[in-house]
Tab-separated table of C-alpha atoms and ligand atoms in Angstrom:
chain	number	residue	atom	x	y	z
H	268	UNK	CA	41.201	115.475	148.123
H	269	UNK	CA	37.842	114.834	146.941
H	270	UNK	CA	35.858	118.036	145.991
H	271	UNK	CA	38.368	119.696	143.686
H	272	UNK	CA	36.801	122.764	142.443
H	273	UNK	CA	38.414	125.696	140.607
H	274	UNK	CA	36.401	129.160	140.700
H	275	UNK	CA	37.303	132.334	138.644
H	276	UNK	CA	35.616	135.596	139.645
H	277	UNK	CA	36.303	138.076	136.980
H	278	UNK	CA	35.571	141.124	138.776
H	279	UNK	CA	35.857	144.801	137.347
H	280	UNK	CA	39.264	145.596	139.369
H	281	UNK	CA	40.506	142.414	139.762
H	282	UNK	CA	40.650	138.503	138.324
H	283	UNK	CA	40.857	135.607	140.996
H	284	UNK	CA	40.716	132.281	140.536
H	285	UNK	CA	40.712	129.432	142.730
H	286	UNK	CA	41.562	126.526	143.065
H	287	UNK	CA	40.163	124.272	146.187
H	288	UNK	CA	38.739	121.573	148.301
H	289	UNK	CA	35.343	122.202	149.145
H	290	UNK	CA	35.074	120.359	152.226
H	291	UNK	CA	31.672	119.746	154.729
H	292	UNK	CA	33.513	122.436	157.298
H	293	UNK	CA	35.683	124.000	155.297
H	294	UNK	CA	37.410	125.311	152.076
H	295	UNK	CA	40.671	123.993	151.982
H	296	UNK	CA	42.240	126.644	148.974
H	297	UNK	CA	45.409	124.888	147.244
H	298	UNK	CA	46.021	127.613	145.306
H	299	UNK	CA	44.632	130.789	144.316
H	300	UNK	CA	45.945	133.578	141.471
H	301	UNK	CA	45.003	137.360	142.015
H	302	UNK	CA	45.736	139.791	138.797
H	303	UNK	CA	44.381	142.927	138.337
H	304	UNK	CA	41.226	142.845	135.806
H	305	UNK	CA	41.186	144.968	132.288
H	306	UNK	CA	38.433	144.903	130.182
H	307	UNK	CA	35.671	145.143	132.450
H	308	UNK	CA	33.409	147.995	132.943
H	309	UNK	CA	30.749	148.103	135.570
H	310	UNK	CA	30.271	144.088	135.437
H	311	UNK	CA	30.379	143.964	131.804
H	312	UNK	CA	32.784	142.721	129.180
H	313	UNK	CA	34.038	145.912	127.202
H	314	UNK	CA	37.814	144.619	125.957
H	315	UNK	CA	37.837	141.119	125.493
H	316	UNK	CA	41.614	140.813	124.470
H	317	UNK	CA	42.426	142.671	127.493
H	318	UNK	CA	40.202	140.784	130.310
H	319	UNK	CA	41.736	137.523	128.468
H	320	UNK	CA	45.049	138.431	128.781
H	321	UNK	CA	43.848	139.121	132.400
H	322	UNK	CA	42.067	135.878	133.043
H	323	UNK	CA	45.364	134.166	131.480
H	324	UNK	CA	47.638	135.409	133.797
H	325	UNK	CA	45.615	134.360	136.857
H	326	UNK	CA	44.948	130.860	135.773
H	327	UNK	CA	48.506	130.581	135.239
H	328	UNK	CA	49.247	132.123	138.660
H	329	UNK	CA	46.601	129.873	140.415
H	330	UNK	CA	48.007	126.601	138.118
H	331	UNK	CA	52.154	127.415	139.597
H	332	UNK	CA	50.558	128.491	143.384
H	333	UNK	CA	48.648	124.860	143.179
H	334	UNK	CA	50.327	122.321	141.106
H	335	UNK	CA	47.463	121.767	139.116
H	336	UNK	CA	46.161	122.527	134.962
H	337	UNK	CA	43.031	124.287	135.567
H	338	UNK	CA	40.796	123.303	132.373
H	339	UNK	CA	37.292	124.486	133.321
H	340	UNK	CA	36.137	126.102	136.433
H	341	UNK	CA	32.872	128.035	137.594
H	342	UNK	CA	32.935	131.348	137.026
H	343	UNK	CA	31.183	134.335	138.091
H	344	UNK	CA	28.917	136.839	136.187
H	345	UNK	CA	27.456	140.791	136.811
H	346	UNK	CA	26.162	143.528	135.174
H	347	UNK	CA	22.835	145.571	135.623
H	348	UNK	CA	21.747	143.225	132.399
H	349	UNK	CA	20.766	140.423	135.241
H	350	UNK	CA	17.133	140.498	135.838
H	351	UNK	CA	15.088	137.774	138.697
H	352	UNK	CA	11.495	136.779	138.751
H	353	UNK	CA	9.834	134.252	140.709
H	354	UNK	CA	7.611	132.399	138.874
H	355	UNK	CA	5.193	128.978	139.641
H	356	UNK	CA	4.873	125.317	138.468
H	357	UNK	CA	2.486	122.668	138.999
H	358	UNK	CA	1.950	119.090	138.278
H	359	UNK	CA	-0.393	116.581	139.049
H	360	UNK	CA	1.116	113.104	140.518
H	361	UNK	CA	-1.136	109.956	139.410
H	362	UNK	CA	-2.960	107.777	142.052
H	363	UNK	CA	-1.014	109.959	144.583
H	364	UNK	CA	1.953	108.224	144.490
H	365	UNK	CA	4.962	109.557	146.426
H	366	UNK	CA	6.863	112.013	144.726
H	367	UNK	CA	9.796	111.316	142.447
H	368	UNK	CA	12.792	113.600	141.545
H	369	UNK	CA	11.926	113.106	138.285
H	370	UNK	CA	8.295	114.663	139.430
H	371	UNK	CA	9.888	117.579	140.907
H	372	UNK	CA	11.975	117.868	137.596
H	373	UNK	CA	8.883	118.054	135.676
H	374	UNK	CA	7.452	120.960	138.029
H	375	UNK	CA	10.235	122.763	137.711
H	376	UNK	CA	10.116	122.463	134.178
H	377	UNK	CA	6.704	123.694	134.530
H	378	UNK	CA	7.628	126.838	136.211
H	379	UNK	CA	10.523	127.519	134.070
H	380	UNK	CA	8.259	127.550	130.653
H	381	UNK	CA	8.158	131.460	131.082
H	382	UNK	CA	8.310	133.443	127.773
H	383	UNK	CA	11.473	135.626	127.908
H	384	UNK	CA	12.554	137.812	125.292
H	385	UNK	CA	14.990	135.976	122.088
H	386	UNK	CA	17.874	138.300	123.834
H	387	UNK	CA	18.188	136.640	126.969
H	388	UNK	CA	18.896	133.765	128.746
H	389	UNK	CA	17.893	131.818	131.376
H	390	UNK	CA	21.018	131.165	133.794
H	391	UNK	CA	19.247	130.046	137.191
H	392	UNK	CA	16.232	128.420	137.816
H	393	UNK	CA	16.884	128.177	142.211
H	394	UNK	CA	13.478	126.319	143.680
H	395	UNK	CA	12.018	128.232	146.833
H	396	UNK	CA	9.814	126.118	147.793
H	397	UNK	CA	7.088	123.310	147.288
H	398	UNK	CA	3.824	122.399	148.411
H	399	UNK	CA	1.788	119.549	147.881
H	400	UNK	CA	-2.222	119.493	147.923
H	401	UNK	CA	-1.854	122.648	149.402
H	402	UNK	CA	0.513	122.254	152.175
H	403	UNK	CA	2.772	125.004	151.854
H	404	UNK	CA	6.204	125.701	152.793
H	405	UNK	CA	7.605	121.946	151.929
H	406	UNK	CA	11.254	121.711	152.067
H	407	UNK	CA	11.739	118.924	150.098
H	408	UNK	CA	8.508	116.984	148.498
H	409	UNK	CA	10.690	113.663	147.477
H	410	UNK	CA	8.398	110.680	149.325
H	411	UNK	CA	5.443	112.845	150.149
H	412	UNK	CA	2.387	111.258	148.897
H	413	UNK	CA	-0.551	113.647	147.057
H	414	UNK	CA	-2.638	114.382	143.975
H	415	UNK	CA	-0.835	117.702	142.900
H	416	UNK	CA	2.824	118.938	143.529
H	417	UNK	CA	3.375	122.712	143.136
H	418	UNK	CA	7.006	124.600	143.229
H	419	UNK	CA	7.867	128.272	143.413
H	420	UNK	CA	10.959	128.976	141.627
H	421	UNK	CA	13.902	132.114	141.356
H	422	UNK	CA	14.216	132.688	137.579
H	423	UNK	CA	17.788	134.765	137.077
H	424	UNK	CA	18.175	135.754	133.468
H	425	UNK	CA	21.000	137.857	131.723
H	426	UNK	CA	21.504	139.257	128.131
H	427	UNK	CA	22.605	136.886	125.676
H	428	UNK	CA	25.553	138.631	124.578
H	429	UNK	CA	27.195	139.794	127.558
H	430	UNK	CA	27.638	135.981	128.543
H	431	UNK	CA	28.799	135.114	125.068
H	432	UNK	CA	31.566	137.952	125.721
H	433	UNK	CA	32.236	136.673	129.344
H	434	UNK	CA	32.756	132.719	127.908
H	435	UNK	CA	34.934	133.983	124.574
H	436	UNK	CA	37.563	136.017	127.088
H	437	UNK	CA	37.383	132.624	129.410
H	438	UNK	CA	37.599	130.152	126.714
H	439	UNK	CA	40.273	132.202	124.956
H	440	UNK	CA	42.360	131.754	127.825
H	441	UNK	CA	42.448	128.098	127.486
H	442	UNK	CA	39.537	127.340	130.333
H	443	UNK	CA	36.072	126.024	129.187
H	444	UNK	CA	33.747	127.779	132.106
H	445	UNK	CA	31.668	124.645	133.456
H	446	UNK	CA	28.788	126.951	135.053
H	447	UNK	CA	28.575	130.766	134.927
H	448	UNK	CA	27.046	132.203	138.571
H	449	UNK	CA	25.396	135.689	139.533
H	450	UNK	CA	27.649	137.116	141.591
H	451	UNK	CA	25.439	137.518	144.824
H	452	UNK	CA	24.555	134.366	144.975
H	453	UNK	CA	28.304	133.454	145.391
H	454	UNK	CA	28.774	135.839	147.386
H	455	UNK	CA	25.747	134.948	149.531
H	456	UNK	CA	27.449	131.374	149.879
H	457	UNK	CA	30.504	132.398	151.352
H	458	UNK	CA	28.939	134.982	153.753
H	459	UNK	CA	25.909	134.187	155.201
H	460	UNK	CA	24.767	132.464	157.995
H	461	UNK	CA	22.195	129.520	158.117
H	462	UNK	CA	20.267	132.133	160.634
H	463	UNK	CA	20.399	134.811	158.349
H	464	UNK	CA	19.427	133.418	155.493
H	465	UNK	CA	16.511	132.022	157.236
H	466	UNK	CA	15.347	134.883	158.882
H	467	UNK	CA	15.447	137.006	155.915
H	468	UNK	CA	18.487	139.165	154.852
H	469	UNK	CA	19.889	141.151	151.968
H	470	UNK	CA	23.623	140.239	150.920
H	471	UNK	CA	25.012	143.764	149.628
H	472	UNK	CA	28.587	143.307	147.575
H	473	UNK	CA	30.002	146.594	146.564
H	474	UNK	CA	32.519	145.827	144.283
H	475	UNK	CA	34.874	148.296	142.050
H	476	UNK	CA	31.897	148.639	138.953
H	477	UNK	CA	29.045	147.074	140.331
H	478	UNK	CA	26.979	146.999	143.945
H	479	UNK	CA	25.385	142.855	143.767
H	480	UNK	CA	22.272	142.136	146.035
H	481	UNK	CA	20.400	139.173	146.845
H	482	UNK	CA	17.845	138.677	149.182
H	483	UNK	CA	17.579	135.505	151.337
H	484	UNK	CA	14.783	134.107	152.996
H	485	UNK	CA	13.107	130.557	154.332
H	486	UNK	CA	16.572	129.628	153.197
H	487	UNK	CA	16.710	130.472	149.479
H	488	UNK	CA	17.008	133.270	146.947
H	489	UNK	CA	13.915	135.334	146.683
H	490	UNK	CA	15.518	138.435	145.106
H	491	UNK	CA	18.069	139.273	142.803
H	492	UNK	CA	20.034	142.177	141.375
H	493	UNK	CA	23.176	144.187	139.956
H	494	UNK	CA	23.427	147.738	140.031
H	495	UNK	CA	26.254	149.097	137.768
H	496	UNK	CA	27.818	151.197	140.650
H	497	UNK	CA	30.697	150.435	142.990
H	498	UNK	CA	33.918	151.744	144.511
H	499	UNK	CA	35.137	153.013	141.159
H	500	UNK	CA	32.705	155.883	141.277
H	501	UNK	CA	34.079	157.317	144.380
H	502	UNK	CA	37.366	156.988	143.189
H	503	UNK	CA	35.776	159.025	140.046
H	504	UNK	CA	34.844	161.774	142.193
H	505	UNK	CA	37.906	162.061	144.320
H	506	UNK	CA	39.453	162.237	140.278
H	507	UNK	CA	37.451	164.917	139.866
H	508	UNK	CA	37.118	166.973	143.154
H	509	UNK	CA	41.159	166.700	143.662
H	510	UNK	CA	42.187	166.901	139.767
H	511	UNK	CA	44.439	163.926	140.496
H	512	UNK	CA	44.934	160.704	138.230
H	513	UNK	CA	43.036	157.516	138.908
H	514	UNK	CA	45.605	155.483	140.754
H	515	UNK	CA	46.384	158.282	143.077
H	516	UNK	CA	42.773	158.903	143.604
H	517	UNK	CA	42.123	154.745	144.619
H	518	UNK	CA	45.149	155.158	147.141
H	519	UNK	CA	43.749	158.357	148.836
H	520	UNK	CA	40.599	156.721	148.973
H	521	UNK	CA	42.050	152.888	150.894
H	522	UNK	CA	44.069	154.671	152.889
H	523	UNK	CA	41.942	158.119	153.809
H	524	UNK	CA	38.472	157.521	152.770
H	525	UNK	CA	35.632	157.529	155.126
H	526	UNK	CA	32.056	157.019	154.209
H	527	UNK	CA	30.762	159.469	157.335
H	528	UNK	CA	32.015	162.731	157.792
H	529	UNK	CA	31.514	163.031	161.154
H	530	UNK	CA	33.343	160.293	162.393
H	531	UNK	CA	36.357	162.263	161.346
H	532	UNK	CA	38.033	165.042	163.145
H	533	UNK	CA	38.146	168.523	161.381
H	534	UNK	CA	41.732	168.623	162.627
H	535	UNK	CA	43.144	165.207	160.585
H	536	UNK	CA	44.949	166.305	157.269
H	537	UNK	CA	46.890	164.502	154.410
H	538	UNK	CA	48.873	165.443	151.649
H	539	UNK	CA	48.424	164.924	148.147
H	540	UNK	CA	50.298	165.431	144.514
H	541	UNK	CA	47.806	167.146	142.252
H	542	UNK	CA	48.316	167.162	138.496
H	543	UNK	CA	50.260	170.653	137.430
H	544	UNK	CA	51.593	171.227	140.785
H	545	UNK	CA	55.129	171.320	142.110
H	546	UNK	CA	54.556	171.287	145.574
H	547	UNK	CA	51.999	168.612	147.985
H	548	UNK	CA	48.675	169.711	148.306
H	549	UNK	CA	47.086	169.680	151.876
H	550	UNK	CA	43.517	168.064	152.328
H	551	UNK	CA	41.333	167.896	154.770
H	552	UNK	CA	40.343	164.287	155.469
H	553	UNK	CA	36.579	165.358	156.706
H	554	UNK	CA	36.542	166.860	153.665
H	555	UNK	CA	37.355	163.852	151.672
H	556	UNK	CA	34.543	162.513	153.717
H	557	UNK	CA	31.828	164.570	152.792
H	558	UNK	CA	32.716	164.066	148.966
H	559	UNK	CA	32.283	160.172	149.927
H	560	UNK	CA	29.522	160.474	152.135
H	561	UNK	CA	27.196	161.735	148.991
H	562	UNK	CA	27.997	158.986	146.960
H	563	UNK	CA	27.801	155.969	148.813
H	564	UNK	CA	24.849	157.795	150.356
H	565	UNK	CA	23.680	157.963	146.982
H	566	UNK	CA	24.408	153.978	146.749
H	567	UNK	CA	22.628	153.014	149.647
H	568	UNK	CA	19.534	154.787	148.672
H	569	UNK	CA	19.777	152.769	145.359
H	570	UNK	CA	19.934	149.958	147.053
H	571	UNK	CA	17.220	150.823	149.323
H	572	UNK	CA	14.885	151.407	146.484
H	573	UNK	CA	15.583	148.238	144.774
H	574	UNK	CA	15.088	146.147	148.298
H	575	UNK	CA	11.620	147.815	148.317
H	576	UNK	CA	10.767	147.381	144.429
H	577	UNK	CA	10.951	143.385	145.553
H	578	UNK	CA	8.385	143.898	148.225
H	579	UNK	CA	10.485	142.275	150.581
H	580	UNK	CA	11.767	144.897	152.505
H	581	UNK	CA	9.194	143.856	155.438
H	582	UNK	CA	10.865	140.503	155.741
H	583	UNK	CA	14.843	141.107	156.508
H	584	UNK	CA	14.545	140.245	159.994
H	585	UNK	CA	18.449	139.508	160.020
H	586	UNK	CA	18.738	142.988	158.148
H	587	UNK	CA	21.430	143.152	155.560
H	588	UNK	CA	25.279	142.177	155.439
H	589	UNK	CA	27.765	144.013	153.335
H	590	UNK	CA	30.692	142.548	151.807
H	591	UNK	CA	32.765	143.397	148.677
H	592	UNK	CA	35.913	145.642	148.816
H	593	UNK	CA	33.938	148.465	149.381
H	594	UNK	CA	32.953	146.848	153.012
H	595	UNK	CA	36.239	147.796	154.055
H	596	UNK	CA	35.389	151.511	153.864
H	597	UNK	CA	35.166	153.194	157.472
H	598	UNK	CA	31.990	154.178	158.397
H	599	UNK	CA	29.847	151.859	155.762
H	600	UNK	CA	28.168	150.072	158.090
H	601	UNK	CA	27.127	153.688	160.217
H	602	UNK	CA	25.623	154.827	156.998
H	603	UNK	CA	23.629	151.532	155.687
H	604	UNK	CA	22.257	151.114	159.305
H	605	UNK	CA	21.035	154.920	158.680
H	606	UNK	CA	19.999	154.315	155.368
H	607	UNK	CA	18.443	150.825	155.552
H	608	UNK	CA	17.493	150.621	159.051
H	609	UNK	CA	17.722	147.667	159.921
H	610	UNK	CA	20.730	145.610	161.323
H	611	UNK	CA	24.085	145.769	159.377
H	612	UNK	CA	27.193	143.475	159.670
H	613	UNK	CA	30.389	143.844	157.474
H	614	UNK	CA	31.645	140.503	156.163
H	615	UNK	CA	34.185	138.509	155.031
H	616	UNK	CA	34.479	134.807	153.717
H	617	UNK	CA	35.204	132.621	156.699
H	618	UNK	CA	35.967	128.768	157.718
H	619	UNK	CA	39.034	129.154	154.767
H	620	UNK	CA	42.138	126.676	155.487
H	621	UNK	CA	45.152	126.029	153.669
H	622	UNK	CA	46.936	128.603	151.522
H	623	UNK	CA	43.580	131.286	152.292
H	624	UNK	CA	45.821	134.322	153.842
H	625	UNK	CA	44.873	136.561	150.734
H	626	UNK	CA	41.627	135.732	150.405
H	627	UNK	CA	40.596	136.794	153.720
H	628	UNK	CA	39.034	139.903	152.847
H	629	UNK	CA	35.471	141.043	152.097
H	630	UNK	CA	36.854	141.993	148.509
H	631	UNK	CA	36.910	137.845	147.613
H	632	UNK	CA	33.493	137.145	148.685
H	633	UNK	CA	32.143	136.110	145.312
H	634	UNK	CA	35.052	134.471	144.387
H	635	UNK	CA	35.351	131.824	147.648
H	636	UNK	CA	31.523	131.459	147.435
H	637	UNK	CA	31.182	130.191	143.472
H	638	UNK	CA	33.251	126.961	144.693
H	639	UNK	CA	30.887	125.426	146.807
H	640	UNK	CA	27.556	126.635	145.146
H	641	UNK	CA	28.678	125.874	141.869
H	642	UNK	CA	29.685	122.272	143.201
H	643	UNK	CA	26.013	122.312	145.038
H	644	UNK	CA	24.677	123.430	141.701
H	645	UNK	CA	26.538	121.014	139.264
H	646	UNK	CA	24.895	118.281	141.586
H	647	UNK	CA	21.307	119.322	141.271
H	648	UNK	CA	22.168	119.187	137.894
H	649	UNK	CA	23.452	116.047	137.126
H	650	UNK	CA	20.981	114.610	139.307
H	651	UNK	CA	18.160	116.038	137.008
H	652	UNK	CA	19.854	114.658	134.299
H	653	UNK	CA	20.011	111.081	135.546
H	654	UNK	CA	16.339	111.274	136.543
H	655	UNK	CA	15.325	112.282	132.827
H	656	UNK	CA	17.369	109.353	131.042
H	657	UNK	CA	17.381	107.305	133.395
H	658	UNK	CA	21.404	106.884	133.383
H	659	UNK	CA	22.786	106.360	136.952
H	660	UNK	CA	25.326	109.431	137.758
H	661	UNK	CA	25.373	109.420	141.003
H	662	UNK	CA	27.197	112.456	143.277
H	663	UNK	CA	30.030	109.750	143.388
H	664	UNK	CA	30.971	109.517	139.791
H	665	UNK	CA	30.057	113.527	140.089
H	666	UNK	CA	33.078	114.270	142.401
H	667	UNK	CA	34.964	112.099	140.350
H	668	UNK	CA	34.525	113.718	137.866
H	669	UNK	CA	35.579	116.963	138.708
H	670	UNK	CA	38.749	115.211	139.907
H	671	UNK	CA	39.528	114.242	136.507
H	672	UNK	CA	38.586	117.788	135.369
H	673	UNK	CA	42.014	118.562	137.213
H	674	UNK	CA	45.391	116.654	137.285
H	675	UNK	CA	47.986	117.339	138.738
H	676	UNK	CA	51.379	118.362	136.335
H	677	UNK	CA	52.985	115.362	137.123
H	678	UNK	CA	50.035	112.957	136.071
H	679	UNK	CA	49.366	114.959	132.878
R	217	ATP	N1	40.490	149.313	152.317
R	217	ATP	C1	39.607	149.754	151.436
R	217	ATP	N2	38.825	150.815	151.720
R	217	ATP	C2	37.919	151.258	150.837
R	217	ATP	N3	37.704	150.720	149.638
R	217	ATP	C3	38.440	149.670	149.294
R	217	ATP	C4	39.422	149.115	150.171
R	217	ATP	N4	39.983	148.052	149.553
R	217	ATP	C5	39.397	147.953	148.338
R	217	ATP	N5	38.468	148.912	148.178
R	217	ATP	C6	37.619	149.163	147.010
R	217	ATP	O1	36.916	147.990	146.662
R	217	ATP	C7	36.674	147.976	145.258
R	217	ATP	C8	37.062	146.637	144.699
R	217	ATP	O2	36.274	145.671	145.319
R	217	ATP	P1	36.164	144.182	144.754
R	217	ATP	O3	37.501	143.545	144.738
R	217	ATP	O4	35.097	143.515	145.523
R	217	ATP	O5	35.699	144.515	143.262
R	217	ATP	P2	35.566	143.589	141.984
R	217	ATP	O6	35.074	142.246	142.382
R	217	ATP	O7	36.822	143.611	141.201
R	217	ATP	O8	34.486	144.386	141.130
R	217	ATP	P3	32.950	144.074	140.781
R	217	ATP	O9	32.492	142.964	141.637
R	217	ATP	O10	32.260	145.356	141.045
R	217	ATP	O11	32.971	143.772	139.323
R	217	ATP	C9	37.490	149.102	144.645
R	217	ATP	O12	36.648	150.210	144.360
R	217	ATP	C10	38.444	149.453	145.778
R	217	ATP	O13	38.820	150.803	145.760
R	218	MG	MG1	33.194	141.374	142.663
């Protein structure tokens, strides 16, 4: 095993962490733990001895299912706090030398000196491209000779505190978090295709407390975004509209819900225990339907708005892919095509081996795709960081060390 990475996604309904070989063709998982999350409301921290008594009991569960002492991992992060801008470096390259990684550091650098308020942080800085004496869309400068190098660059930030919650709850449970990543991002890793995210697309993951987006295009992240709604408001409103307690309410919705009312027959009924009643009640299930309908309606039009407020919404040639527990709602991808229009495919993380079975659903999306973006990331990193002190770490001694990050119980 070479790349051993662990990932831990705390979402708001459930915890999942990782534990895996990121491979060239495939994610080989040796172990993964799955607990319900507490703590967490619409991507933010609001308990943290609750979500670390959830994040325990996962990294336990993923440390017996893989035979390994999980001690820091990548882990995901949410929340409407999560703001994106693009923003622009530039640096001038004497006598027109070819360009060094240590130039494109600098640019970078350059384009990252953005004032941002004392309240937030920066948590990625994802280049989109370069160009050099005006040739634009250069993939990678390194080599190219000219006078002046410029880069365009994906600025993510998030509220200070909300990540200082997030890293207590993890640390508190014994794992030091080696990276936080924005959740569509990771989930844009595990779900996209090459194609897609070179034609243009927008990754939608509707979650249980927050809806992620990201919009790819030319092969990187151009747009970025949380909105603090998700499943858990439909489950609200079927609460609400059927006067039935939460739990009851989530299993009417998996195993009844529909996001299009007329792709259900006015004939199809189900029964259901309200609170203060002896005996079943009967519902309609096109009438479930039509309360659903409004809200991820509602959603979609959200999302629709924020797709145009990045300007875009002219460029999603590959349209938009939904993933996210939510994706498994009938009738989602009728009502985004309707919404959006544009193409819409549901999706799932895929090319998974070893002990994957659970994982195979669009509700672990972010959690499959930190592993090999944070790996990707923690390389990009470290290479920085040799170019600036000159100290060879190459992606050898890298992979190495992320070995070392996890031994097995019988070496420990
Ligand atoms: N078969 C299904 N049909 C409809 N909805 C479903 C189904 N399975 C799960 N869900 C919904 O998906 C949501 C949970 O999705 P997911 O696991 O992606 O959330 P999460 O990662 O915990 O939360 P978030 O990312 O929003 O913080 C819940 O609202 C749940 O009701
Ligand atoms: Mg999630």
């Amino acid at each position: 095993m070479n790349n051993l990475v662990v990932g831990i996604d705390i979402g708001t309904t459930k915890v999942c962490t990782i534990v895996a070989d990121v491979r060239p063709e495939d994610i080989f998982i040796v172990g993964a733990g799955i607990e319900p999350c507490r703590g967490m409301k619409k991507g933010v921290v609001n308990d943290v001895a609750a979500l670390t008594a959830a994040i325990s009991a996962s990294v336990h569960k993923a440390e017996r299912a893989s035979g390994y002492d999980i001690s820091r991992a990548f882990v995901s992060v949410a929340g409407n706090h999560a703001a994106s801008i693009n923003s622009r470096g530039v640096i001038g390259i004497p006598n027109a030398r070819g360009v060094r990684s240590d130039d494109v550091d600098k640019a970078i650098e350059n384009a990252r000196s953005i004032a941002i308020p004392h309240n937030r942080e920066v948590l990625h800085v994802i280049p989109r491209a370069y160009s050099v004496d005006g040739h634009e869309h250069v993939r990678s400068p390194i080599g190219m000779h000219g006078f002046r190098l410029e880069v365009e660059v994906h600025i993510i930030t998030v509220a200070s505190t909300s990540v200082a919650n997030l890293e207590q709850a993890v640390e508190a449970a014994g794992v030091i978090p080696d990276r936080f990543i924005l959740n569509p991002l990771a989930s844009g890793d595990a779900v996209l295709t090459e194609q897609e995210r070179e034609m243009g697309v927008v990754v939608i993951d509707i979650g249980g407390g927050t809806t992620d987006l990201a919009i790819f295009i030319e092969g990187t992240v151009w747009h970025s975004a949380v909105i603090a709604v998700g499943g858990d408001l439909m489950t609200n409103d079927i609460t609400h509209w059927m006067h039935v307690p939460f739990d009851v309410a989530e299993a009417v919705k998996v195993q009844h819900g529909c996001a299009l009312e007329s792709m259900v027959s006015p004939l199809e009924t189900f029964l259901v225990q309200p609170f203060g009643e002896g005996m079943p009640t009967e519902v309609h299930r096109s009438e479930l339907a039509m309360v659903m309908e409004a809200r991820v309606t509602e959603l979609f039009e959200m999302v629709q708005t924020e797709v145009k407020r990045s300007g875009y919404d002219g460029l999603l040639r590959a349209g938009a892919v939904i993933t996210g527990g939510c994706a498994q709602l009938p009738g989602i991808r009728e009502i985004a095509q309707k919404i959006l229009n544009c193409p819409v495919r549901i999706a799932k993380p895929e090319k998974l081996t070893g002990m994957a079975d659970a994982l195979r659903s669009p509700s672990f999306s972010t959690s499959v795709g930190l592993l090999r973006l944070g790996l990707q990331m923690d390389t990009a990193a470290s290479i920085t960081f040799s170019a600036d002190n000159g100290a060879q770490l190459t992606v050898g001694n890298l992979i190495k060390g992320f070995f070392q990050r996890l031994l097995p119980d019988e070496d420990r």
